Amino acid sequence: MRAVLDPNVLISAILAPTGVPAALLRHWLDGEFELVVSERLLTFAVRKSVHRLLPA
């Protein structure tokens, strides 16, 4: 199965280890589905996560 997740879902999953976004991330990491995402969107999600974790 393949899934496309909004970058905000990925960001939420990274920032908060509980809740639905984190559960989706765990299912993906467990190999239950293939995440379909462009490199551009993945880069966006990582940058936003880092920015929120380490504010300037």
C-alpha positions as a LaTeX table, in Angstrom:
\begin{tabular}{lrrr}
\hline
Residue & $x$ (\AA) & $y$ (\AA) & $z$ (\AA) \\
\hline
Met1 & 0.00 & 0.00 & 0.00 \\
Arg2 & 1.18 & 3.54 & $-0.73$ \\
Ala3 & 0.29 & 6.75 & 1.07 \\
Val4 & 0.89 & 10.44 & 0.54 \\
Leu5 & 1.03 & 12.44 & 3.77 \\
Asp6 & 0.80 & 16.19 & 4.07 \\
Pro7 & 4.12 & 17.69 & 5.26 \\
Asn8 & 2.33 & 19.08 & 8.32 \\
Val9 & 1.44 & 15.54 & 9.36 \\
Leu10 & 5.11 & 14.57 & 9.16 \\
Ile11 & 6.10 & 17.67 & 11.14 \\
Ser12 & 3.51 & 16.91 & 13.83 \\
Ala13 & 4.71 & 13.32 & 14.05 \\
Ile14 & 8.30 & 14.44 & 14.57 \\
Leu15 & 7.44 & 17.09 & 17.15 \\
Ala16 & 4.90 & 15.12 & 19.19 \\
Pro17 & 5.53 & 11.40 & 19.85 \\
Thr18 & 1.85 & 10.72 & 20.56 \\
Gly19 & $-1.30$ & 11.10 & 18.54 \\
Val20 & $-2.42$ & 10.08 & 15.10 \\
Pro21 & 0.47 & 11.66 & 13.13 \\
Ala22 & 3.03 & 9.81 & 15.26 \\
Ala23 & 1.09 & 6.56 & 14.87 \\
Leu24 & 1.14 & 7.00 & 11.08 \\
Leu25 & 4.90 & 7.57 & 11.19 \\
Arg26 & 5.37 & 4.40 & 13.26 \\
His27 & 3.28 & 2.37 & 10.80 \\
Trp28 & 5.45 & 3.66 & 7.95 \\
Leu29 & 8.67 & 2.88 & 9.87 \\
Asp30 & 7.31 & $-0.62$ & 10.54 \\
Gly31 & 6.94 & $-1.12$ & 6.78 \\
Glu32 & 3.15 & $-1.24$ & 6.77 \\
Phe33 & 2.95 & 1.17 & 3.84 \\
Glu34 & 5.22 & 2.96 & 1.40 \\
Leu35 & 5.44 & 6.71 & 1.89 \\
Val36 & 5.19 & 8.58 & $-1.40$ \\
Val37 & 6.71 & 12.03 & $-1.06$ \\
Ser38 & 8.75 & 14.36 & $-3.21$ \\
Glu39 & 12.23 & 15.35 & $-2.12$ \\
Arg40 & 11.07 & 18.96 & $-2.03$ \\
Leu41 & 8.23 & 18.25 & 0.41 \\
Leu42 & 10.44 & 16.07 & 2.59 \\
Thr43 & 13.07 & 18.82 & 2.74 \\
Phe44 & 10.33 & 21.30 & 3.68 \\
Ala45 & 9.11 & 19.07 & 6.51 \\
Val46 & 12.61 & 18.52 & 7.90 \\
Arg47 & 13.45 & 22.23 & 7.79 \\
Lys48 & 10.21 & 23.21 & 9.52 \\
Ser49 & 10.75 & 20.55 & 12.20 \\
Val50 & 14.29 & 21.71 & 12.89 \\
His51 & 13.13 & 25.33 & 12.98 \\
Arg52 & 10.43 & 24.50 & 15.53 \\
Leu53 & 12.77 & 22.39 & 17.65 \\
Leu54 & 15.64 & 24.89 & 17.52 \\
Pro55 & 14.17 & 28.39 & 17.19 \\
Ala56 & 16.57 & 31.17 & 16.25 \\
\hline
\end{tabular}
